[in-house]
Amino acid sequence: MYRIWGDQGQAALENASICLLNCGPTGTEALKNLVLGGIGSVTVVDGSKVEASDLGNNYLLDEGCLGQPRAKSICSFLQELNDAVKAKFVEETPSTLIDNNPSFFSQFTVVIATQLPESSLLKLDDICRKADIVLVAARSYGLTGLVRVSVKEHCVIESKPDHFLDDLRLHNPWAELKQFAKSIDINDKDPVVHKHTPYIVILVRLAEKWADAHDGNLPSTRQEKREFKDLIRAHMLNLDEENYKEAVESSYKVSVTPGISNEIREIIDDNSAEVNSSSSDFWILVAALKEFVANEGNGELPLEGTIPDMTSLTEYYVSLQKIYQAKAEADCLAMEHRVKDILKRIGRDPDSISRACIKTFCKNARKLRVCRYRSIEEEFSSPVVSEVQRYFTDEDCSYAMNFYILLRAVDRLAANYNRLPGIFDSEIDEDIPRLKTVAASVLSEMGLSGASLSEDLITEMCRFGGAEIHPVAAFIGGVASQEVIKLVTKQFVPLKGTFIFNGIDLKSQVLEL
């Protein structure tokens, strides 16, 4: 795990303080993962005593815990998993704490709210937003469940996408790279040299040759790209030259659109990039980035400075590495000067943002992400009707949307009858039409008047009886803990909407509502 989020991520985890509301199987599974990951401290809030039913779905409890405070028993077992974690418990019902002591939550980095009814969740979300505390809501309910992140703004430097184009600047090589490429004769007939010329050099030289013959333009149309590949192949001496095959496969990198992506453009043009003394380090770095792009960068972001493996003579490859690293270092230095100037202008210590932080920012400048979440209150009271209708009518999303509405409906029904539907077998037949009626009102509020839910799903929700089935709870708890790690380490991109798990079909969907 350490290799995934590195020393900075691990330090963030060790400094984090997590509050868990309700330590049923869903909450326990989430906290177990975080404790094993090395989270700094946890506080468990639960007012229940351990009952026989808990032993069937919570593997951290045994018969010796019966009658004991559930929060105390869970804390004891969690510390056995990692005694370096500080674990505390509060024996109180979460809803009571939310109503009577809202300031309690301001001490935490993240609050994980599990199995909270809608009314309590809305209050908690408002409390957390006012205190700038991250809220992660998680719920398992029979064969379904959800996870929802709520925070005003979450900025990510190390988003670590699975696939991303290497930053080689073949479409816009700088002077030192051009000079190095020109120092190598790609027409050299020596077979060893020819078949070990790095594809970066081949592409820089041939792209220049192409541009000279096409009024300074690089290949852009499909036909031109095909002809450019033919130009590369024409320089091969033998069919087994791997470096030329690599050049053909990477030829599209020459045609990359210059400048910055729309996503990064939106970030640097964001109002938050107009910084002041209260701005976060992230937005100060973005403000410096905006200045860099307009000046030293000539419309480009700082170079990352790494190159992929390729067929090459060792001396050529090492020289290329040094050229890319030197350019990246120069860009980073220019960024550092701009960051210091901005910090001075807004009255902050010019050294308050470390060089290591600036270097990490430069290396990941193409992958920055800013996530902003609507409050849960806004999601419920002001639905984006077009999105709701799209999800409801989309074949891939309709089941997830049905579960989303039914999970809200069971809370409404529980508020009216002081129990979840299906708790008593004898009343399931009566609960089905009740749930259907409440679900219809939720549909109407969401702009889906006249729409109907799956009768089978309504029946299933009643049959679930609000049960936390351990396999589903383990999965939902796992997703919740994964999101907490992303939010605490500020690495990877957290869920942008409500994650819905459909355990009937073993499918999941994220609804951005």
mmCIF file of C-alpha atoms in Angstrom, residues 171-506:
data_model
loop_
_atom_site.group_PDB
_atom_site.id
_atom_site.type_symbol
_atom_site.label_atom_id
_atom_site.label_comp_id
_atom_site.label_asym_id
_atom_site.label_seq_id
_atom_site.Cartn_x
_atom_site.Cartn_y
_atom_site.Cartn_z
ATOM 1 C CA HIS A 171 5.174 18.502 -31.359
ATOM 2 C CA ASN A 172 7.160 21.412 -29.922
ATOM 3 C CA PRO A 173 10.774 20.398 -29.127
ATOM 4 C CA TRP A 174 12.932 22.953 -27.302
ATOM 5 C CA ALA A 175 16.382 24.063 -28.502
ATOM 6 C CA GLU A 176 18.493 21.535 -26.554
ATOM 7 C CA LEU A 177 16.365 18.593 -27.725
ATOM 8 C CA LYS A 178 16.544 19.773 -31.341
ATOM 9 C CA GLN A 179 20.297 20.236 -31.054
ATOM 10 C CA PHE A 180 20.786 16.723 -29.670
ATOM 11 C CA ALA A 181 18.579 15.210 -32.388
ATOM 12 C CA LYS A 182 20.587 16.992 -35.075
ATOM 13 C CA SER A 183 23.832 15.630 -33.625
ATOM 14 C CA ILE A 184 22.744 12.100 -34.558
ATOM 15 C CA ASP A 185 22.781 11.054 -38.201
ATOM 16 C CA ILE A 186 19.601 9.043 -38.743
ATOM 17 C CA ASN A 187 20.935 8.069 -42.188
ATOM 18 C CA ASP A 188 24.037 6.430 -40.678
ATOM 19 C CA LYS A 189 24.509 3.073 -42.445
ATOM 20 C CA ASP A 190 26.192 1.479 -39.425
ATOM 21 C CA PRO A 191 23.542 -1.146 -38.533
ATOM 22 C CA VAL A 192 24.275 -0.983 -34.777
ATOM 23 C CA VAL A 193 23.892 2.801 -34.617
ATOM 24 C CA HIS A 194 20.902 2.838 -36.965
ATOM 25 C CA LYS A 195 18.885 0.253 -35.062
ATOM 26 C CA HIS A 196 19.707 1.869 -31.683
ATOM 27 C CA THR A 197 18.816 5.464 -32.441
ATOM 28 C CA PRO A 198 16.066 6.439 -29.945
ATOM 29 C CA TYR A 199 12.641 6.878 -31.487
ATOM 30 C CA ILE A 200 12.431 10.369 -29.913
ATOM 31 C CA VAL A 201 15.378 11.436 -32.095
ATOM 32 C CA ILE A 202 13.882 9.774 -35.188
ATOM 33 C CA LEU A 203 10.553 11.553 -34.679
ATOM 34 C CA VAL A 204 12.081 14.968 -33.949
ATOM 35 C CA ARG A 205 14.225 14.770 -37.115
ATOM 36 C CA LEU A 206 11.493 13.438 -39.397
ATOM 37 C CA ALA A 207 8.855 15.801 -38.015
ATOM 38 C CA GLU A 208 11.171 18.680 -38.883
ATOM 39 C CA LYS A 209 11.682 17.229 -42.368
ATOM 40 C CA TRP A 210 7.906 16.888 -42.772
ATOM 41 C CA ALA A 211 7.271 20.454 -41.587
ATOM 42 C CA ASP A 212 9.871 21.830 -44.029
ATOM 43 C CA ALA A 213 7.971 20.189 -46.860
ATOM 44 C CA HIS A 214 4.512 21.251 -45.614
ATOM 45 C CA ASP A 215 4.800 24.996 -44.908
ATOM 46 C CA GLY A 216 5.856 24.418 -41.302
ATOM 47 C CA ASN A 217 2.834 22.257 -40.456
ATOM 48 C CA LEU A 218 2.956 18.852 -38.753
ATOM 49 C CA PRO A 219 0.754 15.950 -39.940
ATOM 50 C CA SER A 220 -2.840 16.519 -38.841
ATOM 51 C CA THR A 221 -5.275 14.670 -41.115
ATOM 52 C CA ARG A 222 -5.636 10.907 -41.179
ATOM 53 C CA GLN A 223 -4.039 10.765 -44.607
ATOM 54 C CA GLU A 224 -1.101 12.937 -43.520
ATOM 55 C CA LYS A 225 -0.515 10.785 -40.437
ATOM 56 C CA ARG A 226 -0.481 7.705 -42.676
ATOM 57 C CA GLU A 227 2.035 9.355 -44.998
ATOM 58 C CA PHE A 228 4.197 10.368 -42.009
ATOM 59 C CA LYS A 229 4.323 6.719 -40.912
ATOM 60 C CA ASP A 230 5.393 5.782 -44.435
ATOM 61 C CA LEU A 231 8.166 8.395 -44.197
ATOM 62 C CA ILE A 232 9.419 6.729 -41.002
ATOM 63 C CA ARG A 233 9.335 3.267 -42.581
ATOM 64 C CA ALA A 234 11.240 4.572 -45.595
ATOM 65 C CA HIS A 235 14.228 5.263 -43.319
ATOM 66 C CA MET A 236 14.414 1.658 -42.085
ATOM 67 C CA LEU A 237 17.378 -0.422 -43.255
ATOM 68 C CA ASN A 238 15.898 -3.710 -42.064
ATOM 69 C CA LEU A 239 12.446 -4.896 -41.071
ATOM 70 C CA ASP A 240 13.651 -6.000 -37.621
ATOM 71 C CA GLU A 241 14.597 -2.515 -36.384
ATOM 72 C CA GLU A 242 12.612 -2.187 -33.151
ATOM 73 C CA ASN A 243 13.434 1.492 -32.721
ATOM 74 C CA TYR A 244 11.744 2.333 -36.023
ATOM 75 C CA LYS A 245 8.740 0.198 -35.106
ATOM 76 C CA GLU A 246 8.534 2.209 -31.855
ATOM 77 C CA ALA A 247 8.754 5.420 -33.901
ATOM 78 C CA VAL A 248 5.847 4.295 -36.104
ATOM 79 C CA GLU A 249 3.754 3.327 -33.045
ATOM 80 C CA SER A 250 4.516 6.683 -31.354
ATOM 81 C CA SER A 251 4.195 8.822 -34.469
ATOM 82 C CA TYR A 252 0.846 10.208 -33.261
ATOM 83 C CA LYS A 253 2.734 12.030 -30.459
ATOM 84 C CA VAL A 254 4.100 14.410 -33.085
ATOM 85 C CA SER A 255 0.531 15.511 -33.869
ATOM 86 C CA VAL A 256 -0.459 16.335 -30.282
ATOM 87 C CA THR A 257 -2.349 19.624 -30.076
ATOM 88 C CA PRO A 258 0.024 22.248 -28.656
ATOM 89 C CA GLY A 259 -0.844 24.136 -25.490
ATOM 90 C CA ILE A 260 -2.849 22.958 -22.509
ATOM 91 C CA SER A 261 -5.974 20.807 -22.201
ATOM 92 C CA ASN A 262 -9.436 22.289 -21.705
ATOM 93 C CA GLU A 263 -9.585 20.744 -18.242
ATOM 94 C CA ILE A 264 -6.396 22.501 -17.115
ATOM 95 C CA ARG A 265 -7.488 25.708 -18.841
ATOM 96 C CA GLU A 266 -10.667 25.692 -16.734
ATOM 97 C CA ILE A 267 -8.594 25.318 -13.569
ATOM 98 C CA ILE A 268 -6.150 28.146 -14.290
ATOM 99 C CA ASP A 269 -9.019 30.423 -15.376
ATOM 100 C CA ASP A 270 -11.036 29.605 -12.237
ATOM 101 C CA ASN A 271 -11.909 32.555 -9.979
ATOM 102 C CA SER A 272 -10.003 30.857 -7.144
ATOM 103 C CA ALA A 273 -6.769 31.434 -9.087
ATOM 104 C CA GLU A 274 -7.180 35.138 -8.231
ATOM 105 C CA VAL A 275 -5.391 34.556 -4.937
ATOM 106 C CA ASN A 276 -5.217 36.410 -1.620
ATOM 107 C CA SER A 277 -3.725 35.765 1.816
ATOM 108 C CA SER A 278 -6.425 33.199 2.661
ATOM 109 C CA SER A 279 -5.986 31.162 -0.542
ATOM 110 C CA SER A 280 -4.872 27.548 -0.221
ATOM 111 C CA ASP A 281 -1.412 26.423 -1.378
ATOM 112 C CA PHE A 282 -3.047 24.641 -4.319
ATOM 113 C CA TRP A 283 -4.570 27.816 -5.744
ATOM 114 C CA ILE A 284 -1.355 29.776 -5.189
ATOM 115 C CA LEU A 285 0.447 27.124 -7.227
ATOM 116 C CA VAL A 286 -2.250 27.375 -9.898
ATOM 117 C CA ALA A 287 -1.827 31.167 -9.998
ATOM 118 C CA ALA A 288 1.919 30.666 -10.512
ATOM 119 C CA LEU A 289 1.185 28.092 -13.212
ATOM 120 C CA LYS A 290 -1.022 30.562 -15.056
ATOM 121 C CA GLU A 291 1.819 33.108 -15.067
ATOM 122 C CA PHE A 292 4.328 30.443 -16.156
ATOM 123 C CA VAL A 293 2.182 29.342 -19.125
ATOM 124 C CA ALA A 294 1.860 32.955 -20.280
ATOM 125 C CA ASN A 295 5.590 33.648 -19.943
ATOM 126 C CA GLU A 296 8.394 31.057 -19.638
ATOM 127 C CA GLY A 297 6.168 28.218 -20.825
ATOM 128 C CA ASN A 298 5.218 29.893 -24.119
ATOM 129 C CA GLY A 299 1.751 28.382 -23.845
ATOM 130 C CA GLU A 300 2.933 25.038 -22.445
ATOM 131 C CA LEU A 301 2.927 23.559 -18.932
ATOM 132 C CA PRO A 302 6.159 22.698 -17.056
ATOM 133 C CA LEU A 303 7.821 19.606 -18.525
ATOM 134 C CA GLU A 304 7.472 16.425 -16.476
ATOM 135 C CA GLY A 305 11.065 15.400 -17.208
ATOM 136 C CA THR A 306 10.743 11.630 -17.592
ATOM 137 C CA ILE A 307 11.004 9.477 -20.699
ATOM 138 C CA PRO A 308 9.736 5.915 -21.274
ATOM 139 C CA ASP A 309 11.903 2.890 -21.963
ATOM 140 C CA MET A 310 12.930 2.562 -25.607
ATOM 141 C CA THR A 311 15.386 0.802 -27.881
ATOM 142 C CA SER A 312 18.561 2.884 -27.746
ATOM 143 C CA LEU A 313 22.313 2.946 -27.248
ATOM 144 C CA THR A 314 22.923 3.544 -23.542
ATOM 145 C CA GLU A 315 24.829 6.776 -24.163
ATOM 146 C CA TYR A 316 21.985 8.176 -26.297
ATOM 147 C CA TYR A 317 19.344 7.239 -23.722
ATOM 148 C CA VAL A 318 21.311 8.756 -20.819
ATOM 149 C CA SER A 319 21.848 11.956 -22.821
ATOM 150 C CA LEU A 320 18.132 12.171 -23.552
ATOM 151 C CA GLN A 321 17.296 11.647 -19.878
ATOM 152 C CA LYS A 322 19.622 14.490 -18.909
ATOM 153 C CA ILE A 323 18.112 16.815 -21.520
ATOM 154 C CA TYR A 324 14.565 16.151 -20.304
ATOM 155 C CA GLN A 325 15.573 16.415 -16.640
ATOM 156 C CA ALA A 326 17.410 19.700 -17.230
ATOM 157 C CA LYS A 327 14.387 21.222 -18.975
ATOM 158 C CA ALA A 328 12.068 20.024 -16.178
ATOM 159 C CA GLU A 329 14.429 21.467 -13.566
ATOM 160 C CA ALA A 330 14.562 24.818 -15.350
ATOM 161 C CA ASP A 331 10.760 24.933 -15.581
ATOM 162 C CA CYS A 332 10.459 24.037 -11.892
ATOM 163 C CA LEU A 333 12.904 26.808 -10.962
ATOM 164 C CA ALA A 334 10.886 29.347 -12.954
ATOM 165 C CA MET A 335 7.737 28.144 -11.180
ATOM 166 C CA GLU A 336 9.475 28.437 -7.808
ATOM 167 C CA HIS A 337 10.360 32.087 -8.482
ATOM 168 C CA ARG A 338 6.775 32.841 -9.468
ATOM 169 C CA VAL A 339 5.367 31.091 -6.371
ATOM 170 C CA LYS A 340 7.665 33.124 -4.110
ATOM 171 C CA ASP A 341 6.683 36.367 -5.857
ATOM 172 C CA ILE A 342 2.989 35.604 -5.422
ATOM 173 C CA LEU A 343 3.451 34.701 -1.740
ATOM 174 C CA LYS A 344 5.244 38.022 -1.188
ATOM 175 C CA ARG A 345 2.467 39.936 -2.963
ATOM 176 C CA ILE A 346 -0.256 38.459 -0.764
ATOM 177 C CA GLY A 347 1.697 38.956 2.444
ATOM 178 C CA ARG A 348 2.698 35.364 3.154
ATOM 179 C CA ASP A 349 6.109 33.862 3.899
ATOM 180 C CA PRO A 350 7.836 33.328 0.512
ATOM 181 C CA ASP A 351 9.169 29.975 1.755
ATOM 182 C CA SER A 352 5.827 28.692 3.089
ATOM 183 C CA ILE A 353 5.408 26.394 0.060
ATOM 184 C CA SER A 354 8.340 23.980 -0.087
ATOM 185 C CA ARG A 355 10.409 23.275 -3.193
ATOM 186 C CA ALA A 356 9.416 19.590 -2.941
ATOM 187 C CA CYS A 357 5.744 20.592 -3.128
ATOM 188 C CA ILE A 358 6.388 22.842 -6.151
ATOM 189 C CA LYS A 359 8.340 20.046 -7.850
ATOM 190 C CA THR A 360 5.490 17.574 -7.307
ATOM 191 C CA PHE A 361 3.030 20.139 -8.654
ATOM 192 C CA CYS A 362 5.133 20.732 -11.794
ATOM 193 C CA LYS A 363 5.498 17.016 -12.422
ATOM 194 C CA ASN A 364 1.722 16.572 -12.231
ATOM 195 C CA ALA A 365 0.627 19.871 -13.804
ATOM 196 C CA ARG A 366 -1.139 18.097 -16.692
ATOM 197 C CA LYS A 367 -3.118 15.928 -14.280
ATOM 198 C CA LEU A 368 -4.546 18.464 -11.817
ATOM 199 C CA ARG A 369 -8.146 17.951 -10.794
ATOM 200 C CA VAL A 370 -10.616 20.088 -8.834
ATOM 201 C CA CYS A 371 -13.720 18.332 -7.480
ATOM 202 C CA ARG A 372 -16.639 20.389 -6.201
ATOM 203 C CA TYR A 373 -19.673 18.731 -4.693
ATOM 204 C CA ARG A 374 -23.208 19.941 -4.274
ATOM 205 C CA SER A 375 -24.461 19.655 -0.719
ATOM 206 C CA ILE A 376 -26.777 16.737 -0.023
ATOM 207 C CA GLU A 377 -29.508 19.283 0.726
ATOM 208 C CA GLU A 378 -29.045 20.818 -2.748
ATOM 209 C CA GLU A 379 -29.061 17.381 -4.370
ATOM 210 C CA PHE A 380 -32.348 16.518 -2.685
ATOM 211 C CA SER A 381 -34.160 19.873 -2.889
ATOM 212 C CA SER A 382 -32.887 21.154 -6.260
ATOM 213 C CA PRO A 383 -32.425 18.139 -8.527
ATOM 214 C CA VAL A 384 -30.930 18.651 -11.971
ATOM 215 C CA VAL A 385 -33.997 17.307 -13.746
ATOM 216 C CA SER A 386 -32.262 16.720 -17.089
ATOM 217 C CA GLU A 387 -29.626 14.501 -15.425
ATOM 218 C CA VAL A 388 -32.234 12.686 -13.319
ATOM 219 C CA GLN A 389 -34.315 11.925 -16.407
ATOM 220 C CA ARG A 390 -31.253 10.822 -18.371
ATOM 221 C CA TYR A 391 -30.187 8.368 -15.674
ATOM 222 C CA PHE A 392 -33.733 7.099 -15.173
ATOM 223 C CA THR A 393 -34.258 6.326 -18.872
ATOM 224 C CA ASP A 394 -30.725 5.052 -19.577
ATOM 225 C CA GLU A 395 -30.671 1.259 -19.699
ATOM 226 C CA ASP A 396 -27.312 1.019 -17.910
ATOM 227 C CA CYS A 397 -28.252 3.450 -15.128
ATOM 228 C CA SER A 398 -31.977 2.861 -14.567
ATOM 229 C CA TYR A 399 -31.539 0.121 -11.929
ATOM 230 C CA ALA A 400 -29.060 2.279 -10.004
ATOM 231 C CA MET A 401 -31.507 5.191 -10.178
ATOM 232 C CA ASN A 402 -34.311 2.930 -8.925
ATOM 233 C CA PHE A 403 -32.189 1.911 -5.926
ATOM 234 C CA TYR A 404 -31.207 5.546 -5.262
ATOM 235 C CA ILE A 405 -34.882 6.581 -5.086
ATOM 236 C CA LEU A 406 -35.879 3.554 -2.994
ATOM 237 C CA LEU A 407 -33.061 4.149 -0.481
ATOM 238 C CA ARG A 408 -34.467 7.639 0.046
ATOM 239 C CA ALA A 409 -38.021 6.299 0.176
ATOM 240 C CA VAL A 410 -37.318 3.755 2.934
ATOM 241 C CA ASP A 411 -36.062 6.620 5.142
ATOM 242 C CA ARG A 412 -39.256 8.561 4.520
ATOM 243 C CA LEU A 413 -41.351 5.527 5.356
ATOM 244 C CA ALA A 414 -39.291 4.825 8.488
ATOM 245 C CA ALA A 415 -39.844 8.411 9.659
ATOM 246 C CA ASN A 416 -43.601 7.892 9.373
ATOM 247 C CA TYR A 417 -43.826 4.392 10.903
ATOM 248 C CA ASN A 418 -40.768 4.416 13.240
ATOM 249 C CA ARG A 419 -39.400 1.315 11.505
ATOM 250 C CA LEU A 420 -37.927 0.281 8.179
ATOM 251 C CA PRO A 421 -40.192 -1.577 5.750
ATOM 252 C CA GLY A 422 -40.082 -5.361 5.953
ATOM 253 C CA ILE A 423 -38.724 -5.558 9.509
ATOM 254 C CA PHE A 424 -41.682 -7.799 10.382
ATOM 255 C CA ASP A 425 -42.517 -10.613 7.962
ATOM 256 C CA SER A 426 -46.204 -10.276 8.772
ATOM 257 C CA GLU A 427 -46.290 -6.706 7.461
ATOM 258 C CA ILE A 428 -44.309 -7.066 4.224
ATOM 259 C CA ASP A 429 -47.476 -7.236 2.115
ATOM 260 C CA GLU A 430 -48.699 -3.971 3.670
ATOM 261 C CA ASP A 431 -45.290 -2.304 3.416
ATOM 262 C CA ILE A 432 -44.970 -2.864 -0.342
ATOM 263 C CA PRO A 433 -47.797 -0.446 -1.342
ATOM 264 C CA ARG A 434 -46.673 1.976 1.388
ATOM 265 C CA LEU A 435 -43.144 2.063 -0.020
ATOM 266 C CA LYS A 436 -44.518 2.409 -3.544
ATOM 267 C CA THR A 437 -46.540 5.482 -2.496
ATOM 268 C CA VAL A 438 -43.594 7.129 -0.734
ATOM 269 C CA ALA A 439 -41.289 6.350 -3.692
ATOM 270 C CA ALA A 440 -43.811 8.037 -6.013
ATOM 271 C CA SER A 441 -43.533 11.243 -3.959
ATOM 272 C CA VAL A 442 -39.727 11.093 -4.164
ATOM 273 C CA LEU A 443 -40.000 10.612 -7.934
ATOM 274 C CA SER A 444 -42.278 13.629 -8.175
ATOM 275 C CA GLU A 445 -39.853 15.805 -6.184
ATOM 276 C CA MET A 446 -37.058 14.793 -8.545
ATOM 277 C CA GLY A 447 -38.993 15.865 -11.616
ATOM 278 C CA LEU A 448 -40.180 12.391 -12.584
ATOM 279 C CA SER A 449 -43.929 12.794 -12.033
ATOM 280 C CA GLY A 450 -45.826 9.920 -13.568
ATOM 281 C CA ALA A 451 -42.751 7.677 -13.743
ATOM 282 C CA SER A 452 -42.830 4.324 -11.991
ATOM 283 C CA LEU A 453 -40.228 2.110 -10.362
ATOM 284 C CA SER A 454 -39.670 -1.586 -10.884
ATOM 285 C CA GLU A 455 -42.316 -3.505 -8.910
ATOM 286 C CA ASP A 456 -39.783 -6.272 -8.324
ATOM 287 C CA LEU A 457 -37.299 -3.855 -6.776
ATOM 288 C CA ILE A 458 -39.933 -2.333 -4.496
ATOM 289 C CA THR A 459 -40.770 -5.837 -3.279
ATOM 290 C CA GLU A 460 -37.091 -6.680 -2.828
ATOM 291 C CA MET A 461 -36.464 -3.520 -0.794
ATOM 292 C CA CYS A 462 -39.217 -4.593 1.581
ATOM 293 C CA ARG A 463 -37.832 -8.127 1.749
ATOM 294 C CA PHE A 464 -34.387 -6.723 2.636
ATOM 295 C CA GLY A 465 -35.860 -5.406 5.891
ATOM 296 C CA GLY A 466 -32.953 -2.985 6.307
ATOM 297 C CA ALA A 467 -30.514 -5.870 6.834
ATOM 298 C CA GLU A 468 -26.761 -5.262 6.667
ATOM 299 C CA ILE A 469 -25.589 -8.402 4.887
ATOM 300 C CA HIS A 470 -21.900 -8.866 5.573
ATOM 301 C CA PRO A 471 -20.618 -9.387 1.977
ATOM 302 C CA VAL A 472 -22.449 -6.239 0.816
ATOM 303 C CA ALA A 473 -21.346 -4.315 3.927
ATOM 304 C CA ALA A 474 -17.734 -5.399 3.315
ATOM 305 C CA PHE A 475 -17.892 -4.151 -0.269
ATOM 306 C CA ILE A 476 -19.543 -0.824 0.599
ATOM 307 C CA GLY A 477 -17.165 -0.354 3.533
ATOM 308 C CA GLY A 478 -14.246 -1.074 1.204
ATOM 309 C CA VAL A 479 -15.395 1.557 -1.292
ATOM 310 C CA ALA A 480 -15.895 4.078 1.529
ATOM 311 C CA SER A 481 -12.408 3.481 2.955
ATOM 312 C CA GLN A 482 -10.889 3.766 -0.528
ATOM 313 C CA GLU A 483 -12.524 7.176 -0.939
ATOM 314 C CA VAL A 484 -11.299 8.292 2.500
ATOM 315 C CA ILE A 485 -7.729 7.372 1.537
ATOM 316 C CA LYS A 486 -8.037 9.363 -1.711
ATOM 317 C CA LEU A 487 -9.418 12.370 0.181
ATOM 318 C CA VAL A 488 -6.842 12.273 2.985
ATOM 319 C CA THR A 489 -3.781 11.687 0.776
ATOM 320 C CA LYS A 490 -5.130 14.003 -1.960
ATOM 321 C CA GLN A 491 -4.099 11.382 -4.481
ATOM 322 C CA PHE A 492 -6.306 9.803 -7.155
ATOM 323 C CA VAL A 493 -9.713 11.307 -7.995
ATOM 324 C CA PRO A 494 -12.561 10.580 -5.556
ATOM 325 C CA LEU A 495 -16.060 9.611 -6.641
ATOM 326 C CA LYS A 496 -17.766 12.556 -8.290
ATOM 327 C CA GLY A 497 -21.291 11.490 -7.413
ATOM 328 C CA THR A 498 -23.305 8.889 -5.539
ATOM 329 C CA PHE A 499 -21.908 5.374 -5.958
ATOM 330 C CA ILE A 500 -24.737 2.826 -6.107
ATOM 331 C CA PHE A 501 -24.096 -0.905 -5.766
ATOM 332 C CA ASN A 502 -26.624 -3.316 -7.277
ATOM 333 C CA GLY A 503 -25.968 -6.649 -5.572
ATOM 334 C CA ILE A 504 -28.731 -8.379 -7.501
ATOM 335 C CA ASP A 505 -26.955 -7.986 -10.848
ATOM 336 C CA LEU A 506 -23.486 -7.347 -9.339
#
